[in-house]
Amino acid sequence: MPRDLYATVAQVLPVLLLALVFESRHLERLRSRPRRLRRDDPANGVRFWTKGRVRVYLLSVAVVVLGDLGLCVLMLAGGVPDSLPLRVVAVAGVLLVLVTLLFRITVDVLDATRD
């Protein structure tokens, strides 16, 4: 059963990573829009997600996901023994990407349907 978990995670993570990084021209929109803080631009500023913070967060998520993927492949190849902490790490990596995608989808839908 644990091998199925790692095989599934190893298959799902690359797809989620592609969705996170390359879906719906997200990076192009970030490049084209100014992302100043609300205190500097009260009308159009963002509360928290400036370009620098988005950059750090997305790169951090990508590193975590790729590390998680590497651990799953190592476990499947017999390089790392199965353990409860390794399972937690594998599932946490998937949850991190899913929560990030859910947040981005929510923001995109709210932005697209705003009056």
Short mmCIF file of C-alpha atoms in Angstrom, two decimals, residues 1-16 65 68-78 80 82 86-87 89-91 94:
data_model
loop_
_atom_site.label_atom_id
_atom_site.label_comp_id
_atom_site.label_asym_id
_atom_site.label_seq_id
_atom_site.Cartn_x
_atom_site.Cartn_y
_atom_site.Cartn_z
CA MET A 1 0.00 0.00 0.00
CA PRO A 2 2.70 2.63 0.78
CA ARG A 3 4.26 2.08 -2.64
CA ASP A 4 0.93 3.05 -4.20
CA LEU A 5 0.97 6.31 -2.23
CA TYR A 6 4.46 7.23 -3.45
CA ALA A 7 3.70 6.19 -7.04
CA THR A 8 0.53 8.28 -7.04
CA VAL A 9 2.26 11.29 -5.53
CA ALA A 10 5.12 10.95 -8.04
CA GLN A 11 2.58 11.03 -10.87
CA VAL A 12 0.36 13.79 -9.50
CA LEU A 13 3.00 16.30 -8.42
CA PRO A 14 4.39 17.11 -11.88
CA VAL A 15 0.88 17.76 -13.19
CA LEU A 16 0.07 20.01 -10.24
CA VAL A 65 7.30 19.99 -4.71
CA ASP A 68 8.88 15.83 -2.48
CA LEU A 69 8.92 14.27 -5.93
CA GLY A 70 12.58 13.32 -5.50
CA LEU A 71 11.86 11.67 -2.15
CA CYS A 72 9.01 9.65 -3.66
CA VAL A 73 11.22 8.45 -6.51
CA LEU A 74 14.01 7.58 -4.08
CA MET A 75 11.58 5.58 -1.96
CA LEU A 76 10.26 3.72 -5.01
CA ALA A 77 13.83 2.95 -6.09
CA GLY A 78 14.70 1.61 -2.65
CA VAL A 80 14.97 5.66 1.22
CA ASP A 82 9.29 3.85 3.98
CA LEU A 86 8.11 10.25 4.79
CA ARG A 87 4.42 9.62 4.15
CA VAL A 89 6.05 14.77 3.82
CA ALA A 90 4.65 13.23 0.62
CA VAL A 91 1.07 14.11 1.49
CA VAL A 94 0.50 17.55 -2.42
#
